[in-house]
Tab-separated table of C-alpha atoms in Angstrom:
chain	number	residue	atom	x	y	z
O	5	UNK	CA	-0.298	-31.657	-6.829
O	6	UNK	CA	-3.395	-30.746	-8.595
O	7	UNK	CA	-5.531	-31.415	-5.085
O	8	UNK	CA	-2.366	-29.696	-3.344
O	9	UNK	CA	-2.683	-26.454	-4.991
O	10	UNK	CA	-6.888	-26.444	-4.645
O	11	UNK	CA	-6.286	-26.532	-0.777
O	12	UNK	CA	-3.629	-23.084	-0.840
O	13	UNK	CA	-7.053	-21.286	-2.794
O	14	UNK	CA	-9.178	-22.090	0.300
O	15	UNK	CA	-6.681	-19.480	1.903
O	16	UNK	CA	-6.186	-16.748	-0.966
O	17	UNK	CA	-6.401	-13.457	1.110
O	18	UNK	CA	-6.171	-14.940	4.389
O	19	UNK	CA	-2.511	-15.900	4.825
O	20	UNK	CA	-0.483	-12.681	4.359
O	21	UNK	CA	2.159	-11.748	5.082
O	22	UNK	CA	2.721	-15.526	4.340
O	23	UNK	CA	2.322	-17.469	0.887
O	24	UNK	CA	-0.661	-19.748	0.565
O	25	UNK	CA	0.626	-23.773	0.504
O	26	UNK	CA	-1.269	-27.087	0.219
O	27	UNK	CA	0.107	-30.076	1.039
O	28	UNK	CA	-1.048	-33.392	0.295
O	29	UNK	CA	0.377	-37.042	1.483
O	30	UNK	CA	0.037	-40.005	-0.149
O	31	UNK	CA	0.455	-43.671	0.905
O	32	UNK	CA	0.574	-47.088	-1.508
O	33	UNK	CA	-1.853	-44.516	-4.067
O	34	UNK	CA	-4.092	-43.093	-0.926
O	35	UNK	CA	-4.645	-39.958	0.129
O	36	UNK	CA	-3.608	-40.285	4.246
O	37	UNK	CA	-3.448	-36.585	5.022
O	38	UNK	CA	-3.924	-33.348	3.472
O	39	UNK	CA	-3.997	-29.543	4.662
O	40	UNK	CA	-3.418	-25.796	4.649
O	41	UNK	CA	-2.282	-22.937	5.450
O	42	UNK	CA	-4.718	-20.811	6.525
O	43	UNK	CA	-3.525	-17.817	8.558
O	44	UNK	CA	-0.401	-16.349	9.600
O	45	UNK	CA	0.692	-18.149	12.852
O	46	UNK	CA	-1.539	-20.930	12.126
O	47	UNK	CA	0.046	-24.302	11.161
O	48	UNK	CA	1.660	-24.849	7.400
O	49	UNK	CA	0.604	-27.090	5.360
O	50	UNK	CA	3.219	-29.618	5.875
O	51	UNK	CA	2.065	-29.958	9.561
O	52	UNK	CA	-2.133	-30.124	9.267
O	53	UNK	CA	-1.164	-32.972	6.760
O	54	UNK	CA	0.994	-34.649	9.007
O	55	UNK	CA	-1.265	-34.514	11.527
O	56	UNK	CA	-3.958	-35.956	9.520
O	57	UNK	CA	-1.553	-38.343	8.519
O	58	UNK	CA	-0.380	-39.734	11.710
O	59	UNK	CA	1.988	-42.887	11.475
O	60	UNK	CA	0.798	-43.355	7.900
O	61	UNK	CA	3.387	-40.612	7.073
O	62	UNK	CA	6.276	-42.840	7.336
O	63	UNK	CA	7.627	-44.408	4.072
O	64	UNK	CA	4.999	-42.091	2.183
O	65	UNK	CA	5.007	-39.381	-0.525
O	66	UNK	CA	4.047	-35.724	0.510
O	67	UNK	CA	3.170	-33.480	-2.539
O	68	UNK	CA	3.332	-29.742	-1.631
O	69	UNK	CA	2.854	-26.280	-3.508
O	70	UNK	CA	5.685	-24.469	-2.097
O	71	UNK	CA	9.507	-25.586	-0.960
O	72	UNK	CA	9.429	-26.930	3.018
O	73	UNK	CA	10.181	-24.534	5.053
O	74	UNK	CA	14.088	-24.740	7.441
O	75	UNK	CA	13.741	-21.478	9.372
O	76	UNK	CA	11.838	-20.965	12.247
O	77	UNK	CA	9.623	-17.981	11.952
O	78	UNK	CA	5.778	-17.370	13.835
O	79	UNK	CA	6.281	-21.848	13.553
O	80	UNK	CA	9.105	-24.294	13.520
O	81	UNK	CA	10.416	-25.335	10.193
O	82	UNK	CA	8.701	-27.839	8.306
O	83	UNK	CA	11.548	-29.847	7.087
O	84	UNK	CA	12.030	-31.121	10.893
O	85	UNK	CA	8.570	-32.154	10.670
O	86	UNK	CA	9.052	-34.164	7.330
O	87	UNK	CA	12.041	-35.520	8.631
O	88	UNK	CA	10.602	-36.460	12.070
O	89	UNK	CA	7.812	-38.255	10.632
O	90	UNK	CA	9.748	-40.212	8.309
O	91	UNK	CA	8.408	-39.306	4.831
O	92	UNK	CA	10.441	-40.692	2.161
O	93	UNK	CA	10.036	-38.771	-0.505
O	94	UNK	CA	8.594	-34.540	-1.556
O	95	UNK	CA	7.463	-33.129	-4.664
O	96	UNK	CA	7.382	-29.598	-4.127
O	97	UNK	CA	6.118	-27.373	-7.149
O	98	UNK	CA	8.116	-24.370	-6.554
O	99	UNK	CA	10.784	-22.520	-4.937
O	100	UNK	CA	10.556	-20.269	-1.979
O	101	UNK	CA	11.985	-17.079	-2.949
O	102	UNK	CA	12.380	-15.846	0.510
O	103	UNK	CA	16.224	-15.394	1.023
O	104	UNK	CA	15.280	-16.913	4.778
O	105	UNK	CA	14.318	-20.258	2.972
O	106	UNK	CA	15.315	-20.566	-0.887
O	107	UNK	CA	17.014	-23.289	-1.033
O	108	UNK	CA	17.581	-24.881	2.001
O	109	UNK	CA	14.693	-26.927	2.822
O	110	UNK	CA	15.406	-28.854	-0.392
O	111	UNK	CA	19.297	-29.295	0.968
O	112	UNK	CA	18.657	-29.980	4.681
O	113	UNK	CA	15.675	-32.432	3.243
O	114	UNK	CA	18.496	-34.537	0.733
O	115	UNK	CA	20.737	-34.427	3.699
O	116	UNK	CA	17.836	-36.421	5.745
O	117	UNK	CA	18.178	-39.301	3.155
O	118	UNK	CA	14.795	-38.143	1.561
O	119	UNK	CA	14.497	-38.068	-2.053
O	120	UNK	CA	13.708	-34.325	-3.230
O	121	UNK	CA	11.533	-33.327	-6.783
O	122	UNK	CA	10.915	-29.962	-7.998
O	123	UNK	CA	8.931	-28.521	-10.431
O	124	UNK	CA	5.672	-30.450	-10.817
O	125	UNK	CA	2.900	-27.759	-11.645
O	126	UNK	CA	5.548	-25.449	-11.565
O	127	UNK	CA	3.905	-22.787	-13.852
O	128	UNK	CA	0.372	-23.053	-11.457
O	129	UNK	CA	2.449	-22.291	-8.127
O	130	UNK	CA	3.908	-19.327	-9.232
O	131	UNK	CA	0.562	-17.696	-10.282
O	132	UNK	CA	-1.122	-18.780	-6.818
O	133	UNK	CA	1.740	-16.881	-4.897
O	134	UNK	CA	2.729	-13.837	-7.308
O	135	UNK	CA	2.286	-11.491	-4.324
O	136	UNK	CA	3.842	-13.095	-1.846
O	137	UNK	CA	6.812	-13.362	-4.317
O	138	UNK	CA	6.787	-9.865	-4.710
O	139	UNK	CA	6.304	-8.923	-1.497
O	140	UNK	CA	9.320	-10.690	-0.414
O	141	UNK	CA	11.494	-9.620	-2.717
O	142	UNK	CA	10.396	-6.021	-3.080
O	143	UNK	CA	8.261	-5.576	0.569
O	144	UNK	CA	5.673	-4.015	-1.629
O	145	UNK	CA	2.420	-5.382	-2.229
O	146	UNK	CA	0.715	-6.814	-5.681
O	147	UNK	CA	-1.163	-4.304	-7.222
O	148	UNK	CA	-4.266	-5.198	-9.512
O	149	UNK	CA	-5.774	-2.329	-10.976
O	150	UNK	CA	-9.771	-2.808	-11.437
O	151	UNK	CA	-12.139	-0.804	-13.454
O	152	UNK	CA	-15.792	-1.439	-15.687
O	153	UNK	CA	-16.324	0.238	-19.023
O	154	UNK	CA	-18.516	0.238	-21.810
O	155	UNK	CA	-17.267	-1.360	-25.182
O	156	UNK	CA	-16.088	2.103	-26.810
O	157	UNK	CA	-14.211	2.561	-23.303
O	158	UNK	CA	-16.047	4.907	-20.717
O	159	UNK	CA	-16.622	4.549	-17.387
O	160	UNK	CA	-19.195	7.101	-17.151
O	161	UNK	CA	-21.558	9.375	-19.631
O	162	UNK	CA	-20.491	13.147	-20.158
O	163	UNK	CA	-22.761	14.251	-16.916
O	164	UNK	CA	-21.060	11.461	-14.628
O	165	UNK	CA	-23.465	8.654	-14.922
O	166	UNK	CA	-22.200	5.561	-13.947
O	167	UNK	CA	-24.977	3.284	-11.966
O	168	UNK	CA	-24.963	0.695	-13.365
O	169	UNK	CA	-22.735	-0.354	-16.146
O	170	UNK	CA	-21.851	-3.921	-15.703
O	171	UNK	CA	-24.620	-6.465	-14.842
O	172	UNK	CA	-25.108	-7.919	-11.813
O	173	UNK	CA	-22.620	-11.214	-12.172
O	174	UNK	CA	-19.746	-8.694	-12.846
O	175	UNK	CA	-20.433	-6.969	-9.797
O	176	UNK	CA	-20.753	-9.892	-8.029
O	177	UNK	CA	-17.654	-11.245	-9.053
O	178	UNK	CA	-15.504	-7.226	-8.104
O	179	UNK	CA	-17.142	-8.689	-4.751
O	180	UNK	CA	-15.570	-11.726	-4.667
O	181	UNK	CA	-12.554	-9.845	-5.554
O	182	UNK	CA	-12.265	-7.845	-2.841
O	183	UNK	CA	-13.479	-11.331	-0.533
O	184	UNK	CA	-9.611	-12.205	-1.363
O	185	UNK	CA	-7.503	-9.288	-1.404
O	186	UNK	CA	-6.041	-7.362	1.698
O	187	UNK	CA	-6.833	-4.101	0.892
O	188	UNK	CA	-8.603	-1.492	-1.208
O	189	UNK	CA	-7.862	1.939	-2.355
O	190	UNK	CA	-9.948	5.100	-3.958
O	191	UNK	CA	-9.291	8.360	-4.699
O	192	UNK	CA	-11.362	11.405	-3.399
O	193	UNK	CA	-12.822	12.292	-6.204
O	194	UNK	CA	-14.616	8.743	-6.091
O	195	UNK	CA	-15.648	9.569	-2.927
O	196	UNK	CA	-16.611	12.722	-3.578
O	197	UNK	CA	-18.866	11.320	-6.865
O	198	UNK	CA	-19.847	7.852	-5.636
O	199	UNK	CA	-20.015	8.099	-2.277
O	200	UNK	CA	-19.242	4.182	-1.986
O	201	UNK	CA	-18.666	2.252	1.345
O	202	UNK	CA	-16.123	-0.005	-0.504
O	203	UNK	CA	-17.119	-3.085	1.577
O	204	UNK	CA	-17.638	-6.993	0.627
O	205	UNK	CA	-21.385	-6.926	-0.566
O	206	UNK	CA	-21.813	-11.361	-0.460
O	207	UNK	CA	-24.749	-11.473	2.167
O	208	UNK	CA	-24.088	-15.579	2.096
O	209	UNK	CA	-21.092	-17.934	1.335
O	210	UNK	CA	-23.254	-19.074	-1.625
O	211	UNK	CA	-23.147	-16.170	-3.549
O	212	UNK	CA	-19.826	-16.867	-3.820
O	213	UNK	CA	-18.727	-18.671	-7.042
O	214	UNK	CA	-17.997	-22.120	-6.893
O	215	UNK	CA	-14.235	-22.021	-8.001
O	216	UNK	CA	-14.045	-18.791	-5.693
O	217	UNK	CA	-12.350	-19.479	-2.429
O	218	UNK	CA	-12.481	-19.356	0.237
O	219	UNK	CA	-15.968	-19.250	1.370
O	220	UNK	CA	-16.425	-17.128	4.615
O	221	UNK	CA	-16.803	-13.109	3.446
O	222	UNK	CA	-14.353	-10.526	5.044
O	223	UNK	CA	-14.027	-6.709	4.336
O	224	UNK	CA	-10.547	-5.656	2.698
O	225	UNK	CA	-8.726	-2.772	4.549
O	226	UNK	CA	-10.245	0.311	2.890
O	227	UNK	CA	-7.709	2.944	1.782
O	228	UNK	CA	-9.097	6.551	0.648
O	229	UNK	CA	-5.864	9.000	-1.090
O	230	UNK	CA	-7.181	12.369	-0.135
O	231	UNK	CA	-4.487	14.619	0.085
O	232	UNK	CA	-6.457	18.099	0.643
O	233	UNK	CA	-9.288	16.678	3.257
O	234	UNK	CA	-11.827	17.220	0.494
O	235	UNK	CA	-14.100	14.368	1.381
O	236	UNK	CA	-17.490	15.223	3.417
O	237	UNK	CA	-17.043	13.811	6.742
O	238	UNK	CA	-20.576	12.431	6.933
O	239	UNK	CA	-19.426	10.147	3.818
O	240	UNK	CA	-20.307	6.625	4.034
O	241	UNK	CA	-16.341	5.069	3.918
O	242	UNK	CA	-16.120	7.515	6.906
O	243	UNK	CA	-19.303	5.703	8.629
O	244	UNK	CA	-18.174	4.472	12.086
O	245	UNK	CA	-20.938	1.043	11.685
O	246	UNK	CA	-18.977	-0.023	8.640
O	247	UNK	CA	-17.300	-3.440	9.038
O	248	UNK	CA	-13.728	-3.454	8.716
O	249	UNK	CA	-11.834	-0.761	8.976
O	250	UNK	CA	-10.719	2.717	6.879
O	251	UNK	CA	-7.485	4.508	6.362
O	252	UNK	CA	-7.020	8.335	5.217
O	253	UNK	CA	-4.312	8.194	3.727
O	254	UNK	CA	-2.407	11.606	3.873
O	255	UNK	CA	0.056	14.493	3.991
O	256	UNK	CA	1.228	16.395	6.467
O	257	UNK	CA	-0.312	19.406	4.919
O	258	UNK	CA	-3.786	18.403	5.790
O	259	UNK	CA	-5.727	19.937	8.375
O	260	UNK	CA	-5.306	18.378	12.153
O	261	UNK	CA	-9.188	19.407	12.933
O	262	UNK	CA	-9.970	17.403	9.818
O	263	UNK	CA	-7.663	14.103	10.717
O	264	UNK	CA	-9.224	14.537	14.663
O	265	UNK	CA	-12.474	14.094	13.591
O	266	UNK	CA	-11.775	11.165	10.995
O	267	UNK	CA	-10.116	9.399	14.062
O	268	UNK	CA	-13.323	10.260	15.898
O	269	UNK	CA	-15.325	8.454	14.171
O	270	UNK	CA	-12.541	5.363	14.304
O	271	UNK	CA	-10.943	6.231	10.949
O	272	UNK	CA	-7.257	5.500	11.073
O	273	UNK	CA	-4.970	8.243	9.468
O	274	UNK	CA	-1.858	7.426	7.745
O	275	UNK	CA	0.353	10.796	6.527
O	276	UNK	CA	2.769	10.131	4.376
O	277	UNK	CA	5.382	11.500	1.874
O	278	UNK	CA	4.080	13.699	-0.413
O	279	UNK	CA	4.829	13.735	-4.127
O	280	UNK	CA	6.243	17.176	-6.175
O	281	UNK	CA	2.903	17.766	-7.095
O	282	UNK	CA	1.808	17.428	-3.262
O	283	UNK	CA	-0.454	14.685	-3.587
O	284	UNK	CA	0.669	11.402	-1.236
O	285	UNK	CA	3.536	9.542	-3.007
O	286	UNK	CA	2.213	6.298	-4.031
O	287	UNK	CA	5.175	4.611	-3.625
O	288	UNK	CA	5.548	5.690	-0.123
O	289	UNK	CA	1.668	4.699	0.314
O	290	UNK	CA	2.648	0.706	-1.405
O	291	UNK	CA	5.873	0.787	0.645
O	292	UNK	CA	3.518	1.447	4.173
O	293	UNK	CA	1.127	-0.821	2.864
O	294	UNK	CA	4.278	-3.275	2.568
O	295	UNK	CA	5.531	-2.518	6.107
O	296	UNK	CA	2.425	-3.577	7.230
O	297	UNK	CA	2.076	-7.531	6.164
O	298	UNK	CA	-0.458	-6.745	3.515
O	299	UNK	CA	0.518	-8.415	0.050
O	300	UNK	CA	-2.511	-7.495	-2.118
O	301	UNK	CA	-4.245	-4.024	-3.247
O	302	UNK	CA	-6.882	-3.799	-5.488
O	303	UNK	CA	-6.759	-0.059	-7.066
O	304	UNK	CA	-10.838	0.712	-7.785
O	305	UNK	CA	-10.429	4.452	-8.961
O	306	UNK	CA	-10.849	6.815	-10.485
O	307	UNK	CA	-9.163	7.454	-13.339
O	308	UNK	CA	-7.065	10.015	-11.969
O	309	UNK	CA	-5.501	7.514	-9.404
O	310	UNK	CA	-5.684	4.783	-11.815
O	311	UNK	CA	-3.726	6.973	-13.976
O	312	UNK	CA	-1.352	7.822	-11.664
O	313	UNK	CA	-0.610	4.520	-10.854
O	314	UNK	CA	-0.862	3.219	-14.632
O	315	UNK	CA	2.385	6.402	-15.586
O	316	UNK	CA	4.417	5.279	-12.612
O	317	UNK	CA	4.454	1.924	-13.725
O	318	UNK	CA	3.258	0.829	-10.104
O	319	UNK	CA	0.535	-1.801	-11.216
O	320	UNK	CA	1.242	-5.517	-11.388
O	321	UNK	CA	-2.539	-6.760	-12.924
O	322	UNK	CA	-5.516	-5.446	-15.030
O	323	UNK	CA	-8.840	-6.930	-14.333
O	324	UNK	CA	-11.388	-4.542	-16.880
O	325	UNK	CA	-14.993	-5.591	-16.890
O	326	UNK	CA	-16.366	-4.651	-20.238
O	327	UNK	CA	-20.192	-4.198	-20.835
O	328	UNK	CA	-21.922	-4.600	-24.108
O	329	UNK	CA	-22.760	-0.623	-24.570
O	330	UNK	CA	-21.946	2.237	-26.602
O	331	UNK	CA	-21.844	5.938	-24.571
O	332	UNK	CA	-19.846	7.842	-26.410
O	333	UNK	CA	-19.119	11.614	-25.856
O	334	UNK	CA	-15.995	13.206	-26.080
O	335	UNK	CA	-16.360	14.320	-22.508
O	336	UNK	CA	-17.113	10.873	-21.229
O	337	UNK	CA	-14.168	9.763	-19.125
O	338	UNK	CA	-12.431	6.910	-19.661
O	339	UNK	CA	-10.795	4.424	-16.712
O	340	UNK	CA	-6.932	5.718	-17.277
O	341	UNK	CA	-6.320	8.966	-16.029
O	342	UNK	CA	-3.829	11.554	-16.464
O	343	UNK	CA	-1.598	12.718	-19.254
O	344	UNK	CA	-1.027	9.638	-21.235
O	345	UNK	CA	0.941	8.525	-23.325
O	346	UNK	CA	2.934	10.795	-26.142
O	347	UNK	CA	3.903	7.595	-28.538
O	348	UNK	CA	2.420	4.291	-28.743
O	349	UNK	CA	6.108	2.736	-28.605
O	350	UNK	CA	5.323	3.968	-24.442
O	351	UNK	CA	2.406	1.913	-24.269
O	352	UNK	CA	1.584	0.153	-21.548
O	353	UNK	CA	1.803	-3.926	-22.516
O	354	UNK	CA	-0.095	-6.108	-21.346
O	355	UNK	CA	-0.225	-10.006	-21.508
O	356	UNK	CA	-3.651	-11.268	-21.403
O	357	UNK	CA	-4.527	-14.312	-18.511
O	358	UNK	CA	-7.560	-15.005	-18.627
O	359	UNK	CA	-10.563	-14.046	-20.193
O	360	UNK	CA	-14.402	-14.957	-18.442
O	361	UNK	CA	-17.975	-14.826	-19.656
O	362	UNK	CA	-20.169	-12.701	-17.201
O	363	UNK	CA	-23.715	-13.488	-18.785
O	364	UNK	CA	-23.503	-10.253	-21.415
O	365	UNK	CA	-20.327	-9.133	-20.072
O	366	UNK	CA	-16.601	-10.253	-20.035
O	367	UNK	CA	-14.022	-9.706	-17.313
O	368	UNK	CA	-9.941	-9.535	-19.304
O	369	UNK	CA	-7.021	-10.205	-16.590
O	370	UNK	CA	-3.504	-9.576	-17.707
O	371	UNK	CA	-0.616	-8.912	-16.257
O	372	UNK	CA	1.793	-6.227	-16.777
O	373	UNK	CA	4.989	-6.606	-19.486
O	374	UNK	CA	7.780	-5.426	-16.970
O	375	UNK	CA	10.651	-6.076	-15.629
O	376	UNK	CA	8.712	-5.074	-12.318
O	377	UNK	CA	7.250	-8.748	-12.111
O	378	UNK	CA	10.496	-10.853	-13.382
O	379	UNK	CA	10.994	-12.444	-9.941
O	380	UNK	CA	8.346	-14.800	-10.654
O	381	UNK	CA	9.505	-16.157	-13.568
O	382	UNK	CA	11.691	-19.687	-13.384
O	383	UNK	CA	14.977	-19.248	-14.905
C-alpha cells in the first residue's frame, strides 16, 4: 500500500476535480502491474494497473489507495474492471466519500465473490485526499493559508521591507507549493506593494525536491481580490506573456472600462457577491472556485486577506515559514490581518503536522481545529 500511495503523489495537483489513487497488483509476492491516476478523464488507477497487469491479474491481489469505483462518470467503473479481470482479492485504504460511490464498490465487489479489506494505511489516505474529501462533500475547495515571518512574527519592517526574509530553500519549497495546488489568490494591496507575477519559479524538474511530486512544473490559476480596481494595469499579474492564466476577481461595483481592459490584455474577470463591507464575499469567491473543479487554494496575502479569511473561519491549513530574525517595530505588520481576536478562549487552534528544516529556516504545517474538516476523520 506503501508503493500504492507513492504513485497517487506523482499526481498531487493534477487530478482535480478527481481524488489522486494508486493502485498496485500483486501476484505469488510480485509486483505484475501498478499505476495512476493522473488527470481527470484519464484512466484510474485500477485500470493502468490492469493493463500492466494483463492475464497476471487473475487469482491476484490488487492494493489500492481509494475504494473502486461502481459509477460511471468521465470512465467506466472500476469494479467491472476488477471483476472482469478476475482479481481475487482488494485492499483498499479508504473510503470514497462521494455519495455517487461510498460504499458500493466494496458491496458490488463482495457480491463478485472477491474478498474485500479496508483500512490498511488508512490514516495516510485520508491526508493524500483531504481536498477532494472536502470538495465533495462541501463543493468548496481546501484552503491552505501561506505566509513567511521573522521569529518575533513580522512579515515586513515598519517602512514595508520584505525582500527577502526566508532563504532561498524556503522559497524554493512556496514554489513547489504552488507546482501542486490549483490555484492562487492575493489581495490588492500585495499587488499594489509587491508587484509579484505569482507564477511557478522551478526553471528544471530538478529543482524540485526529491519527495516533491510530481516532477513536470505548471502555473496555478492566479486569483487577485480587488474589489475597487485599485491595481495599476501595467502590473506584472496583469502581464499578457505570463504563463497560465489570471482572474480579477470582483464586484459589480467596479468600473466596466477597468474590467475591458483587464480582459484586453487576456485577464479573465470573475464579479461576484459582495460582502456588507463591499469587498467580494469570500465564500462566494471559494464556492466559484468550487463550481469550477478546482480542489486546492493556496491563500499568499496579505494580511488583510489572510485575516479575513483566518475571522471567517474559511482556512483548512497553515504552512508559516519562519526565519531566524528579529525586526521588531510596533508598526511592523504581522501575517494575520484584521481585528483579531477579543479573548484567547477565540483563538484560532491549530494542530501541528509537520514540521521541516529549511537550512536556517523551518516551515510548521497544521491543520485547523474545526468542525469545518470532520469529514475526513474515520468514525
Amino acid at each position: 500500500m506503501q508503493r500504492a500511495l507513492a504513485l497517487a503523489r506523482r499526481a498531487e495537483g493534477r487530478t482535480s476535480p478527481n481524488p489522486l489513487v494508486g493502485a498496485v497488483i500483486v501476484r505469488n509476492g510480485r509486483i505484475v502491474g501498478e499505476g495512476y491516476h493522473r488527470r481527470a478523464g484519464a484512466p484510474h488507477a485500477e485500470i493502468e494497473a490492469l493493463g500492466q497487469a494483463g492475464q497476471a491479474a487473475r487469482g491476484a491481489t490488487i492494493y489500492v489507495t481509494l475504494e473502486p469505483c461502481a459509477h460511471h462518470g468521465r470512465t467506466p467503473p472500476c469494479t467491472d474492471a476488477l471483476i472482469a479481470a478476475g482479481v481475487s482479492e482488494v485492499f483498499y485504504a479508504t473510503d470514497d466519500l462521494n455519495p455517487l460511490v461510498h460504499g458500493r464498490g466494496k458491496t458490488q465487489l463482495l457480491a463478485a465473490g472477491i474478498a474485500v479489506h479496508e483500512g490498511l494505511c488508512q490514516a495516510e489516505a485520508y491526508e493524500l485526499n483531504r481536498p477532494f474529501f472536502k470538495h465533495v462533500i462541501t463543493a468548496l475547495p481546501f484552503v491552505t493559508a501561506k505566509f513567511a515571518m521573522s521569529l518575533d512574527g513580522k512579515i515586513a519592517t515598519r517602512t514595508g521591507d520584505s525582500r527577502w526574509i526566508t532563504n532561498d530553500s524556503s522559497r524554493r519549497y512556496a514554489h513547489e507549493m504552488r507546482n501542486m495546488t490549483d490555484c492562487i489568490l492575493v489581495g490588492a494591496g500585495t499587488v499594489i506593494a509587491d508587484d509579484p507575477r505569482l507564477t511557478t519559479r522551478l526553471s528544471t524538474a530538478s529543482e524540485i525536491s526529491a519527495d516533491k511530486l510530481p516532477a513536470e512544473i505548471r502555473h496555478p490559476l492566479r486569483i487577485v481580490v480587488d474589489s475597487r480596481g485599485r491595481i495599476p494595469l501595467t502590473a506584472k499579474i496583469f502581464d499578457p506573456m505570463l504563463p497560465g492564466q489570471t482572474v480579477l476577481a470582483t464586484t459589480a461595483a467596479i468600473q466596466p472600462a477597468y474590467c475591458a481592459a483587464l480582459s484586453g490584455q487576456g485577464v479573465d474577470i470573475w464579479k461576484l457577491p459582495a460582502a456588507e463591507n463591499g469587498k467580494v464575499s469570500l465564500m462566494a469567491l471559494l464556492a466559484e472556485i468550487g463550481r469550477r473543479g478546482m480542489l486546492t487554494l493556496l491563500v499568499e496575502g496579505g494580511s488583510e486577506l489572510l485575516g479575513a479569511f483566518f475571522t471567517q473561519r474559511l482556512v483548512d491549513r497553515v504552512c508559516a515559514f519562519i526565519a531566524p530574525m528579529i525586526i521588531g517595530g510596533a508598526q511592523a505588520p504581522g501575517p494575520v490581518g484584521g481585528t483579531g481576536i477579543a479573548l484567547l478562549a477565540e483563538a484560532i487552534r491549530l494542530s501541528l503536522v509537520r514540521v521541516e528544516r529549511l537550512d536556517d529556516n523551518l516551515c510548521l504545517e497544521a491543520l485547523i481545529n474545526s468542525d469545518a474538516t470532520s469529514f475526513i476523520r474515520k468514525e
